[in-house]
PDB file of C-alpha atoms in Angstrom:
ATOM      1  CA  MET A  83     112.918  90.887 100.399  1.00 63.00           C
ATOM      2  CA  GLU A  84     112.824  87.323 102.032  1.00 81.00           C
ATOM      3  CA  SER A  85     108.384  87.149 101.055  1.00 86.00           C
ATOM      4  CA  ARG A  86     109.447  88.341  97.405  1.00 93.00           C
ATOM      5  CA  ILE A  87     111.614  84.970  97.737  1.00 93.00           C
ATOM      6  CA  LYS A  88     109.107  82.518  99.456  1.00 92.00           C
ATOM      7  CA  GLU A  89     106.350  84.345  96.526  1.00 96.00           C
ATOM      8  CA  LEU A  90     108.430  82.882  93.816  1.00 97.00           C
ATOM      9  CA  ALA A  91     108.914  80.183  94.771  1.00 96.00           C
ATOM     10  CA  LYS A  92     106.011  79.623  94.996  1.00 97.00           C
ATOM     11  CA  TYR A  93     104.788  80.515  92.194  1.00 98.00           C
ATOM     12  CA  ARG A  94     107.530  78.635  90.735  1.00 98.00           C
ATOM     13  CA  MET A  95     106.089  75.767  92.025  1.00 98.00           C
ATOM     14  CA  GLU A  96     102.497  76.735  90.591  1.00 98.00           C
ATOM     15  CA  ARG A  97     103.934  76.386  87.003  1.00 98.00           C
ATOM     16  CA  ALA A  98     105.733  73.224  88.355  1.00 98.00           C
ATOM     17  CA  ARG A  99     102.289  72.483  89.362  1.00 98.00           C
ATOM     18  CA  GLU A 100     101.301  73.475  86.387  1.00 98.00           C
ATOM     19  CA  MET A 101     103.209  72.482  83.526  1.00 98.00           C
ATOM     20  CA  LEU A 102     101.409  68.591  85.410  1.00 98.00           C
ATOM     21  CA  SER A 103      98.429  69.516  84.633  1.00 98.00           C
ATOM     22  CA  ALA A 104      99.505  69.540  80.246  1.00 98.00           C
ATOM     23  CA  SER A 105     101.735  66.109  80.422  1.00 98.00           C
ATOM     24  CA  GLU A 106      98.037  64.886  81.685  1.00 98.00           C
ATOM     25  CA  ASP A 107      95.948  66.286  79.100  1.00 98.00           C
ATOM     26  CA  ASN A 108      98.635  66.335  76.277  1.00 98.00           C
ATOM     27  CA  LEU A 109      98.628  62.566  77.068  1.00 98.00           C
ATOM     28  CA  LYS A 110      95.108  62.375  76.670  1.00 97.00           C
ATOM     29  CA  ALA A 111      94.988  64.403  73.486  1.00 98.00           C
ATOM     30  CA  ASP A 112      97.787  61.585  72.431  1.00 97.00           C
ATOM     31  CA  GLN A 113     100.582  64.063  71.965  1.00 97.00           C
ATOM     32  CA  VAL A 114     103.309  61.838  73.478  1.00 98.00           C
ATOM     33  CA  ARG A 115     105.795  64.090  72.615  1.00 98.00           C
ATOM     34  CA  THR A 116     104.506  67.272  74.325  1.00 98.00           C
ATOM     35  CA  SER A 117     103.336  65.070  76.963  1.00 98.00           C
ATOM     36  CA  LEU A 118     107.337  63.455  77.268  1.00 98.00           C
ATOM     37  CA  ASN A 119     108.197  68.131  77.232  1.00 98.00           C
ATOM     38  CA  ARG A 120     105.924  69.233  80.147  1.00 98.00           C
ATOM     39  CA  SER A 121     106.676  66.190  83.051  1.00 98.00           C
ATOM     40  CA  TYR A 122     110.369  67.298  82.352  1.00 98.00           C
ATOM     41  CA  TYR A 123     109.580  71.078  82.550  1.00 98.00           C
ATOM     42  CA  ALA A 124     106.763  70.772  85.801  1.00 98.00           C
ATOM     43  CA  VAL A 125     110.497  69.039  87.572  1.00 98.00           C
ATOM     44  CA  PHE A 126     112.539  72.170  86.226  1.00 98.00           C
ATOM     45  CA  HIS A 127     110.471  74.641  87.836  1.00 98.00           C
ATOM     46  CA  ALA A 128     110.162  72.478  90.530  1.00 98.00           C
ATOM     47  CA  MET A 129     113.451  72.415  90.877  1.00 98.00           C
ATOM     48  CA  ARG A 130     114.089  76.466  90.315  1.00 98.00           C
ATOM     49  CA  ALA A 131     111.632  77.018  93.092  1.00 98.00           C
ATOM     50  CA  VAL A 132     113.762  75.352  95.731  1.00 97.00           C
ATOM     51  CA  ASN A 133     116.868  77.244  93.978  1.00 98.00           C
ATOM     52  CA  CYS A 134     115.490  80.553  94.721  1.00 97.00           C
ATOM     53  CA  LEU A 135     115.067  79.911  98.207  1.00 94.00           C
ATOM     54  CA  GLU A 136     119.599  80.135  98.123  1.00 95.00           C
ATOM     55  CA  GLY A 137     119.303  82.617  96.296  1.00 95.00           C
ATOM     56  CA  PHE A 138     120.679  81.737  93.089  1.00 97.00           C
ATOM     57  CA  ASP A 139     118.602  80.376  89.348  1.00 96.00           C
ATOM     58  CA  SER A 140     120.893  80.183  85.904  1.00 96.00           C
ATOM     59  CA  SER A 141     119.087  80.898  82.967  1.00 92.00           C
ATOM     60  CA  LYS A 142     121.173  77.926  81.469  1.00 97.00           C
ATOM     61  CA  HIS A 143     118.766  74.096  82.397  1.00 97.00           C
ATOM     62  CA  SER A 144     121.960  72.383  82.779  1.00 98.00           C
ATOM     63  CA  GLY A 145     122.772  75.291  86.330  1.00 98.00           C
ATOM     64  CA  VAL A 146     119.711  74.308  87.863  1.00 98.00           C
ATOM     65  CA  ILE A 147     120.388  71.074  88.027  1.00 98.00           C
ATOM     66  CA  SER A 148     123.218  71.179  88.555  1.00 98.00           C
ATOM     67  CA  PHE A 149     123.227  73.466  91.588  1.00 98.00           C
ATOM     68  CA  PHE A 150     119.555  71.689  92.607  1.00 98.00           C
ATOM     69  CA  THR A 151     122.032  68.907  92.298  1.00 98.00           C
ATOM     70  CA  LYS A 152     124.966  69.488  94.324  1.00 98.00           C
ATOM     71  CA  ASN A 153     122.889  71.945  96.797  1.00 97.00           C
ATOM     72  CA  PHE A 154     119.457  69.253  97.021  1.00 97.00           C
ATOM     73  CA  LEU A 155     120.776  65.828  96.447  1.00 98.00           C
ATOM     74  CA  LYS A 156     124.717  65.805  97.767  1.00 97.00           C
ATOM     75  CA  GLU A 157     123.633  66.987 100.970  1.00 95.00           C
ATOM     76  CA  GLU A 158     120.513  64.925 100.816  1.00 95.00           C
ATOM     77  CA  ARG A 159     118.410  67.351 101.120  1.00 96.00           C
ATOM     78  CA  LEU A 160     115.574  65.715  99.893  1.00 97.00           C
ATOM     79  CA  ASP A 161     116.065  62.279  98.691  1.00 96.00           C
ATOM     80  CA  ARG A 162     118.963  61.191  96.532  1.00 96.00           C
ATOM     81  CA  SER A 163     117.365  59.035  94.115  1.00 95.00           C
ATOM     82  CA  LEU A 164     115.415  62.322  92.465  1.00 98.00           C
ATOM     83  CA  SER A 165     118.650  62.025  90.952  1.00 98.00           C
ATOM     84  CA  GLN A 166     117.555  59.682  87.913  1.00 98.00           C
ATOM     85  CA  ILE A 167     113.895  60.735  88.042  1.00 98.00           C
ATOM     86  CA  ILE A 168     116.530  64.423  86.558  1.00 98.00           C
ATOM     87  CA  LYS A 169     118.046  62.467  83.733  1.00 98.00           C
ATOM     88  CA  ASP A 170     114.802  60.302  82.512  1.00 98.00           C
ATOM     89  CA  THR A 171     113.401  63.318  81.980  1.00 98.00           C
ATOM     90  CA  SER A 172     115.244  65.757  80.998  1.00 98.00           C
ATOM     91  CA  PHE A 173     117.198  62.599  78.772  1.00 98.00           C
ATOM     92  CA  LEU A 174     113.575  61.742  77.279  1.00 97.00           C
ATOM     93  CA  ARG A 175     112.607  65.279  76.488  1.00 98.00           C
ATOM     94  CA  GLU A 176     115.096  66.714  74.750  1.00 98.00           C
ATOM     95  CA  LYS A 177     114.334  63.746  72.488  1.00 97.00           C
ATOM     96  CA  ALA A 178     111.286  64.578  72.441  1.00 97.00           C
ATOM     97  CA  ASP A 179     111.662  68.970  71.265  1.00 97.00           C
ATOM     98  CA  TYR A 180     115.492  67.855  68.841  1.00 97.00           C
ATOM     99  CA  ASP A 181     115.467  63.746  67.252  1.00 97.00           C
ATOM    100  CA  ASP A 182     113.401  64.157  64.116  1.00 96.00           C
ATOM    101  CA  PHE A 183     112.871  60.847  63.881  1.00 97.00           C
ATOM    102  CA  TYR A 184     111.438  58.947  67.782  1.00 96.00           C
ATOM    103  CA  VAL A 185     108.982  56.910  67.908  1.00 95.00           C
ATOM    104  CA  ALA A 186     107.842  58.466  71.376  1.00 94.00           C
ATOM    105  CA  SER A 187     105.649  55.463  73.189  1.00 96.00           C
ATOM    106  CA  ARG A 188     102.445  56.324  75.701  1.00 97.00           C
ATOM    107  CA  ALA A 189     104.643  53.643  78.554  1.00 98.00           C
ATOM    108  CA  GLU A 190     107.481  56.175  78.456  1.00 97.00           C
ATOM    109  CA  ALA A 191     105.538  59.610  78.589  1.00 98.00           C
ATOM    110  CA  GLU A 192     102.670  57.736  81.519  1.00 98.00           C
ATOM    111  CA  ARG A 193     106.092  56.918  83.123  1.00 98.00           C
ATOM    112  CA  GLN A 194     107.415  60.240  82.549  1.00 98.00           C
ATOM    113  CA  LEU A 195     104.459  61.532  84.480  1.00 98.00           C
ATOM    114  CA  LYS A 196     104.359  59.857  87.527  1.00 98.00           C
ATOM    115  CA  ASN A 197     108.152  60.242  87.702  1.00 98.00           C
ATOM    116  CA  ALA A 198     107.663  64.084  87.436  1.00 98.00           C
ATOM    117  CA  GLN A 199     104.201  63.957  90.055  1.00 98.00           C
ATOM    118  CA  VAL A 200     106.343  62.110  92.673  1.00 98.00           C
ATOM    119  CA  PHE A 201     109.324  64.965  92.055  1.00 98.00           C
ATOM    120  CA  VAL A 202     107.114  67.832  92.374  1.00 98.00           C
ATOM    121  CA  GLU A 203     105.312  66.077  95.713  1.00 98.00           C
ATOM    122  CA  LYS A 204     108.437  65.486  97.042  1.00 98.00           C
ATOM    123  CA  VAL A 205     110.056  69.296  96.497  1.00 98.00           C
ATOM    124  CA  SER A 206     106.332  70.596  97.529  1.00 97.00           C
ATOM    125  CA  ARG A 207     106.708  68.749 101.356  1.00 97.00           C
ATOM    126  CA  TYR A 208     110.430  70.046 101.726  1.00 96.00           C
ATOM    127  CA  LEU A 209     109.231  73.107 101.044  1.00 95.00           C
ATOM    128  CA  GLU A 210     106.259  72.691 103.389  1.00 93.00           C
ATOM    129  CA  GLU A 211     108.173  71.460 105.671  1.00 91.00           C
ATOM    130  CA  ARG A 212     111.292  73.376 105.151  1.00 81.00           C
ATOM    131  CA  PRO A 213     113.250  74.829 108.833  1.00 62.00           C
ATOM    132  CA  GLN A 214     113.470  77.991 109.438  1.00 54.00           C
ATOM    133  CA  GLU A 215     117.021  78.340 110.044  1.00 42.00           C
ATOM    134  CA  GLU A 216     118.884  75.849 107.721  1.00 49.00           C
ATOM    135  CA  ASN A 217     123.218  76.319 108.970  1.00 45.00           C
ATOM    136  CA  GLY A 218     122.463  79.281 111.407  1.00 39.00           C
ATOM    137  CA  LYS A 219     121.450  81.637 108.350  1.00 42.00           C
ATOM    138  CA  SER A 220     117.578  82.677 107.650  1.00 36.00           C
ATOM    139  CA  VAL A 221     115.288  81.136 106.010  1.00 42.00           C
ATOM    140  CA  ILE A 222     112.254  81.457 103.800  1.00 38.00           C
TER     141      ILE A 222
END
């Protein structure tokens, strides 16, 4: 069971990195709104990777974000500054996806891509350095 969960976390981090790559490609193709979307999904998949190690998943984005924030940021297992990246990428993704008249700027997309890269890197480092035991329970 543990190895399957570890593999799921690894798969989700691969998806996060795919989204980063797609965001970069979209930016190069001047597809700014799509780049914002992909940056958000890089962050989202990284959160899901960590959450699954705690036995949690949700079909709702708000559930994924809430669990991650409560269990990793508020508990200071990861840097609380990641909260702002989640808020910013989520807000801009929603505007880009649902606001018909939103004009996304290249500068915004570049900034969100950099933020998503930071987020994925910090989560990746956390997963690599994660202790084998936390709070007396065995973890991956």
